[in-house]
Coordinates of C-alpha atoms in Angstrom, one line a residue:
A1 CA 108.9 100.4 25.5
F2 CA 107.8 96.9 24.9
S3 CA 104.2 96.1 24.1
P4 CA 102.4 93.4 26.0
S5 CA 102.6 91.1 23.0
Q6 CA 106.4 91.6 22.8
L7 CA 106.8 90.9 26.5
T8 CA 104.8 87.7 26.0
G9 CA 107.3 86.8 23.3
V10 CA 110.2 87.4 25.6
L11 CA 108.7 85.0 28.2
R12 CA 107.9 82.5 25.5
A13 CA 111.5 82.6 24.2
A14 CA 112.9 82.1 27.7
A15 CA 110.8 79.0 28.2
R16 CA 111.7 77.5 24.8
C17 CA 115.4 77.9 25.5
G18 CA 115.0 75.9 28.7
L19 CA 116.2 78.7 30.9
R20 CA 115.6 78.4 34.7
K21 CA 115.4 81.2 37.3
S22 CA 117.5 79.2 39.7
N23 CA 120.3 78.7 37.2
D24 CA 120.5 82.2 35.8
R25 CA 119.8 85.2 38.0
Q26 CA 119.4 87.6 35.0
I27 CA 116.6 85.4 33.6
G28 CA 114.7 85.8 36.9
L29 CA 115.2 89.5 36.8
V30 CA 114.0 89.8 33.2
C31 CA 110.9 87.7 33.9
Q32 CA 110.0 89.6 37.0
K33 CA 110.4 92.9 35.3
S34 CA 108.2 91.7 32.4
L35 CA 105.6 90.6 34.9
S36 CA 105.6 94.0 36.6
V37 CA 104.8 95.6 33.2
L38 CA 102.3 93.0 32.2
M39 CA 100.4 92.9 35.5
P40 CA 98.3 96.1 35.0
G41 CA 97.4 95.1 31.4
V42 CA 96.5 91.4 31.9
K43 CA 92.9 92.2 30.8
H44 CA 94.2 93.4 27.4
L45 CA 95.9 90.1 26.7
S46 CA 94.2 87.5 24.6
V47 CA 93.5 84.2 26.3
A48 CA 96.2 82.6 24.1
E49 CA 98.8 85.2 25.1
A50 CA 97.9 84.9 28.8
G51 CA 98.3 81.1 28.5
D52 CA 101.7 81.5 26.9
C53 CA 102.8 83.8 29.8
V54 CA 101.8 81.4 32.6
H55 CA 103.3 78.5 30.7
A56 CA 106.6 80.4 30.3
L57 CA 106.6 81.2 34.1
A58 CA 106.0 77.5 34.9
K59 CA 108.9 76.5 32.6
V60 CA 111.2 79.1 34.1
R61 CA 109.9 78.1 37.6
L62 CA 109.0 81.6 38.6
Q63 CA 105.9 81.6 40.8
D64 CA 103.8 84.8 41.0
E65 CA 100.4 84.0 42.5
R66 CA 99.0 87.5 41.8
F67 CA 99.7 87.2 38.1
F68 CA 98.4 83.6 37.9
F69 CA 95.2 84.5 39.6
A70 CA 94.8 87.6 37.3
V71 CA 95.2 85.3 34.3
A72 CA 92.6 83.0 35.8
D73 CA 90.2 85.9 36.1
R74 CA 90.9 86.9 32.5
V75 CA 90.2 83.4 31.2
R76 CA 86.9 83.2 33.2
E77 CA 85.8 86.5 31.6
D78 CA 86.4 85.2 28.1
E79 CA 85.1 81.6 27.8
P80 CA 84.7 81.9 24.0
G81 CA 88.5 82.7 23.8
L82 CA 89.2 79.7 26.0
H83 CA 87.2 77.3 23.8
A84 CA 89.1 78.7 20.8
L85 CA 92.4 77.4 22.1
E86 CA 94.2 74.5 20.5
P87 CA 94.5 71.2 22.5
V88 CA 98.2 71.8 23.2
E89 CA 97.4 75.3 24.6
L90 CA 94.7 73.8 26.9
A91 CA 97.1 71.2 28.2
R92 CA 99.8 73.7 28.8
M93 CA 97.5 76.0 30.7
A94 CA 96.5 73.2 33.0
Y95 CA 100.1 72.2 33.4
S96 CA 101.1 75.8 34.3
F97 CA 98.6 76.2 37.2
A98 CA 99.1 72.6 38.4
K99 CA 102.9 73.2 38.5
F100 CA 102.6 75.3 41.6
K101 CA 99.4 73.6 42.8
L102 CA 97.4 76.8 42.7
P103 CA 93.8 76.4 44.0
S104 CA 92.0 77.8 40.9
Y105 CA 89.3 75.1 40.7
V106 CA 86.9 77.2 38.6
L107 CA 89.6 77.5 36.0
Y108 CA 90.2 73.7 36.1
D109 CA 86.5 73.1 35.5
L110 CA 86.5 75.4 32.5
L111 CA 89.6 73.8 31.1
S112 CA 88.0 70.3 31.6
V113 CA 84.9 71.4 29.7
A114 CA 86.9 73.0 26.9
A115 CA 89.1 69.9 26.6
R116 CA 86.1 67.6 26.6
K117 CA 84.7 69.3 23.5
K118 CA 88.0 68.8 21.6
L119 CA 89.0 65.5 23.1
V120 CA 89.1 63.8 19.7
H121 CA 91.7 66.3 18.5
F122 CA 94.1 65.7 21.4
S123 CA 97.2 63.6 20.7
Y124 CA 98.1 61.1 23.4
S125 CA 101.0 63.2 24.5
E126 CA 98.8 66.2 25.0
L127 CA 96.1 64.1 26.7
S128 CA 98.8 62.8 29.0
L129 CA 100.0 66.3 30.0
L130 CA 96.4 67.4 30.6
M131 CA 95.3 64.5 32.7
A132 CA 98.6 64.4 34.7
S133 CA 98.2 68.1 35.4
L134 CA 94.6 67.8 36.6
G135 CA 95.6 64.8 38.8
R136 CA 98.5 66.8 40.3
A137 CA 96.1 69.6 41.1
S138 CA 93.8 67.0 42.9
V139 CA 91.0 67.7 40.4
N140 CA 88.7 64.9 39.3
P141 CA 86.8 65.8 36.1
V142 CA 84.5 62.8 36.0
V143 CA 83.1 63.2 32.5
L144 CA 86.4 64.1 30.9
A145 CA 88.2 61.2 32.6
S146 CA 85.4 58.7 31.5
R147 CA 85.7 59.9 27.9
A148 CA 89.5 59.8 27.9
A149 CA 89.4 56.3 29.4
A150 CA 87.0 55.2 26.7
R151 CA 89.3 56.6 24.0
I152 CA 92.3 54.8 25.4
R153 CA 90.5 51.5 25.8
N154 CA 89.3 51.6 22.1
S155 CA 92.6 52.7 20.7
T156 CA 94.8 50.6 18.4
D157 CA 98.5 49.8 18.9
E158 CA 99.4 51.8 15.8
E159 CA 98.1 55.0 17.4
W160 CA 100.6 54.6 20.3
A161 CA 103.6 53.8 18.1
E162 CA 105.3 57.3 18.6
V163 CA 104.0 57.9 22.2
H164 CA 106.8 58.2 24.7
V165 CA 106.9 55.7 27.6
W166 CA 106.6 58.6 30.1
D167 CA 103.3 59.8 28.6
I168 CA 101.9 56.3 29.2
M169 CA 103.2 56.3 32.8
N170 CA 101.7 59.8 33.4
L171 CA 98.3 58.6 32.2
A172 CA 98.4 55.6 34.6
T173 CA 99.4 57.9 37.5
A174 CA 96.8 60.5 36.6
F175 CA 93.9 58.0 36.4
G176 CA 95.2 56.4 39.6
S177 CA 95.2 59.7 41.5
M178 CA 91.6 60.3 40.2
Q179 CA 90.6 56.8 41.6
K180 CA 89.4 55.7 38.2
R181 CA 89.0 52.1 39.0
D182 CA 88.6 50.8 35.5
E183 CA 90.4 47.4 35.1
P184 CA 90.1 47.3 31.2
L185 CA 91.7 50.8 31.1
F186 CA 94.6 49.8 33.4
D187 CA 95.0 46.5 31.6
R188 CA 95.4 48.4 28.3
L189 CA 98.0 50.8 29.9
A190 CA 99.9 47.9 31.3
Y191 CA 99.9 46.2 27.9
L192 CA 101.3 49.4 26.3
L193 CA 104.0 49.6 28.9
E194 CA 105.0 46.0 28.3
L195 CA 105.4 46.7 24.6
R196 CA 107.7 49.6 25.5
L197 CA 109.6 47.4 27.9
D198 CA 110.1 44.6 25.4
R199 CA 111.5 47.0 22.8
G200 CA 114.0 48.3 25.3
D201 CA 112.6 51.7 26.2
F202 CA 113.1 51.0 30.0
T203 CA 116.8 50.3 29.7
D204 CA 118.0 53.9 30.2
L205 CA 115.5 54.7 33.0
E206 CA 116.8 55.5 36.4
L207 CA 115.7 53.6 39.5
H208 CA 113.2 56.4 40.7
Q209 CA 111.7 56.3 37.2
L210 CA 111.1 52.5 37.4
M211 CA 109.5 53.1 40.8
S212 CA 106.9 55.2 39.1
V213 CA 105.4 52.1 37.5
F214 CA 104.7 50.6 40.9
H215 CA 103.4 53.9 42.2
A216 CA 101.0 54.4 39.3
F217 CA 99.3 51.0 39.8
S218 CA 99.4 51.1 43.6
R219 CA 97.2 54.2 43.6
I220 CA 94.3 52.1 42.3
R221 CA 95.5 48.7 43.6
I222 CA 95.3 46.9 40.3
T223 CA 98.2 44.4 39.9
P224 CA 99.6 43.7 36.4
T225 CA 101.9 40.9 37.6
T226 CA 103.7 40.3 34.3
L227 CA 104.6 44.0 33.9
L228 CA 105.7 44.4 37.5
Q229 CA 107.9 41.3 37.3
K230 CA 109.6 42.5 34.1
V231 CA 110.2 45.9 35.8
S232 CA 111.6 44.2 38.9
D233 CA 114.0 42.3 36.8
L234 CA 115.6 45.6 35.8
I235 CA 116.0 46.9 39.4
P236 CA 119.0 44.8 40.7
A237 CA 121.3 46.4 38.0
K238 CA 120.4 49.9 39.3
M239 CA 120.5 49.3 43.1
D240 CA 123.9 50.9 43.7
G241 CA 122.5 54.4 43.9
A242 CA 119.3 53.5 45.7
N243 CA 118.2 56.0 48.3
L244 CA 115.8 55.8 51.2
E245 CA 112.9 57.5 49.3
E246 CA 113.1 54.9 46.5
I247 CA 113.3 51.9 48.9
V248 CA 110.3 53.2 50.9
K249 CA 108.2 53.8 47.8
Y250 CA 109.0 50.3 46.4
I251 CA 108.2 48.4 49.6
H252 CA 105.1 50.5 50.3
C253 CA 103.7 50.1 46.7
C254 CA 104.5 46.4 46.7
G255 CA 102.6 46.0 50.0
R256 CA 99.5 47.8 48.5
L257 CA 99.7 45.7 45.4
G258 CA 100.4 42.4 47.1
F259 CA 103.4 41.9 44.8
H260 CA 106.6 40.2 46.2
D261 CA 109.9 39.7 44.4
S262 CA 112.0 38.0 47.0
K263 CA 115.3 38.8 45.3
V264 CA 114.6 42.5 44.9
T265 CA 113.1 42.8 48.4
T266 CA 116.1 41.1 50.0
M267 CA 118.4 43.6 48.2
M268 CA 116.2 46.5 49.3
C269 CA 116.3 45.3 53.0
E270 CA 120.1 45.0 52.9
K271 CA 120.4 48.5 51.6
L272 CA 117.8 49.8 54.0
E273 CA 119.7 48.6 57.1
G274 CA 122.3 51.3 56.7
L275 CA 119.7 54.0 55.9
L276 CA 117.4 53.5 58.8
P277 CA 119.0 56.0 61.2
S278 CA 118.2 58.8 58.7
A279 CA 114.5 57.7 58.3
G280 CA 111.8 59.9 59.6
V281 CA 108.7 58.8 61.4
Y282 CA 106.6 58.7 58.3
E283 CA 109.1 56.6 56.4
I284 CA 109.4 54.2 59.3
L285 CA 105.6 53.7 59.5
M286 CA 105.3 53.2 55.7
L287 CA 108.1 50.6 55.8
A288 CA 106.5 48.8 58.7
R289 CA 103.1 48.7 57.1
G290 CA 104.5 47.6 53.7
L291 CA 106.6 44.8 55.2
E292 CA 103.7 43.7 57.3
R293 CA 101.5 43.4 54.2
L294 CA 104.2 41.3 52.5
D295 CA 104.5 39.1 55.6
I296 CA 108.2 39.9 55.9
E297 CA 110.0 40.0 59.2
F298 CA 112.8 42.6 59.3
T299 CA 114.4 42.7 62.7
P300 CA 116.5 45.9 62.2
L301 CA 113.3 47.9 61.6
H302 CA 111.6 46.5 64.7
T303 CA 114.7 47.3 66.8
H304 CA 114.8 50.8 65.4
M305 CA 111.1 51.3 66.0
E306 CA 111.5 50.3 69.7
K307 CA 114.0 53.2 70.0
V308 CA 112.2 55.8 68.0
L309 CA 108.6 54.9 68.4
P310 CA 108.3 52.8 71.6
H311 CA 104.5 53.4 71.9
E312 CA 103.8 52.0 68.5
M313 CA 105.1 48.6 69.4
R314 CA 102.4 46.4 71.0
G315 CA 103.0 42.6 70.8
A316 CA 105.3 40.5 68.7
D317 CA 102.9 39.4 66.0
R318 CA 102.3 42.9 64.5
A319 CA 104.9 45.5 63.5
V320 CA 102.5 48.4 64.0
W321 CA 100.1 48.7 66.8
H322 CA 96.5 49.8 66.0
A323 CA 94.4 51.4 68.7
P324 CA 91.5 49.2 69.8
K325 CA 88.1 50.4 68.6
R326 CA 85.8 51.9 71.2
P327 CA 82.7 49.9 72.0
R328 CA 79.7 51.2 70.2
R329 CA 77.0 52.7 72.3
D330 CA 73.5 52.7 70.7
R331 CA 72.1 56.2 70.7
R332 CA 68.8 56.4 72.6
S333 CA 65.9 58.3 71.2
A334 CA 64.9 61.7 72.4
R335 CA 61.7 60.2 74.0
K336 CA 63.8 58.0 76.3
R337 CA 66.4 60.7 77.1
K338 CA 63.9 63.4 78.1
W339 CA 63.5 61.9 81.6
E340 CA 67.2 62.6 82.3
W341 CA 67.1 66.3 81.3

């Protein structure tokens, strides 16, 4: 029989080989069998071994909430073991629980405190994974975010020389989802992205990956015009495979940012005309709001809205009708109302 440590090694090996439950049925069966053996003895695993298990499950894409919550309980019982983890292990544990958006907020708080104490030892790739995972889980660790932002603001260009462009984008998205409105921080991240763009790191990115730049800065509504214009210049060459989701994201983000590239927007609208019949209500409203903010009249969208959402169209000057506010009635004091009881 395998020992718990050996089963942890099996899961770790499956994750390192890049195996997926959806691609290989045997891998799913092996991982599930390993979990059934490990489940009764989770308390006997070290915190590091428990972290390796959940990270392997996240990589294999096998969700077992009972096991994840058992690991969370194990970590809460052994805080010294948690604080003994290396930065990469802390980041991986946060990633594992955020992968399936599990609501283990006490664990996220403990991870944030442990990471805060070792922040100086985090590489920027590890910091990106940690912050992106916390942002994905809708967690806002105020102190950790402030200290991480200060470290990024005070960093030098040489420290970022080997950092991948995706790590920088993930940091921008994470701070945006945490509503960290820090203009010097986002100016710094925009500058780092511009450096990557100038050296050609964006050339091989797909269209949906380019959209991530607009999405990251639209969360906080800070507009780095130079960066956005350079990214927009890359979009026309990648428009052949554009789908509805990418077009909606671009127009909606540009509306929030107040950024308008007439050439790209025209191409998006031409592509959008044939995709409108497949758009849902949410996409239609996002498109209407984004085009309204950009002050663009797009007749096919108005025509489609009249068919699909006739009650949303009120007047010709606005694409989306907003219900009028009810008149405010001042609340009378109890002394005056007592005569009507």
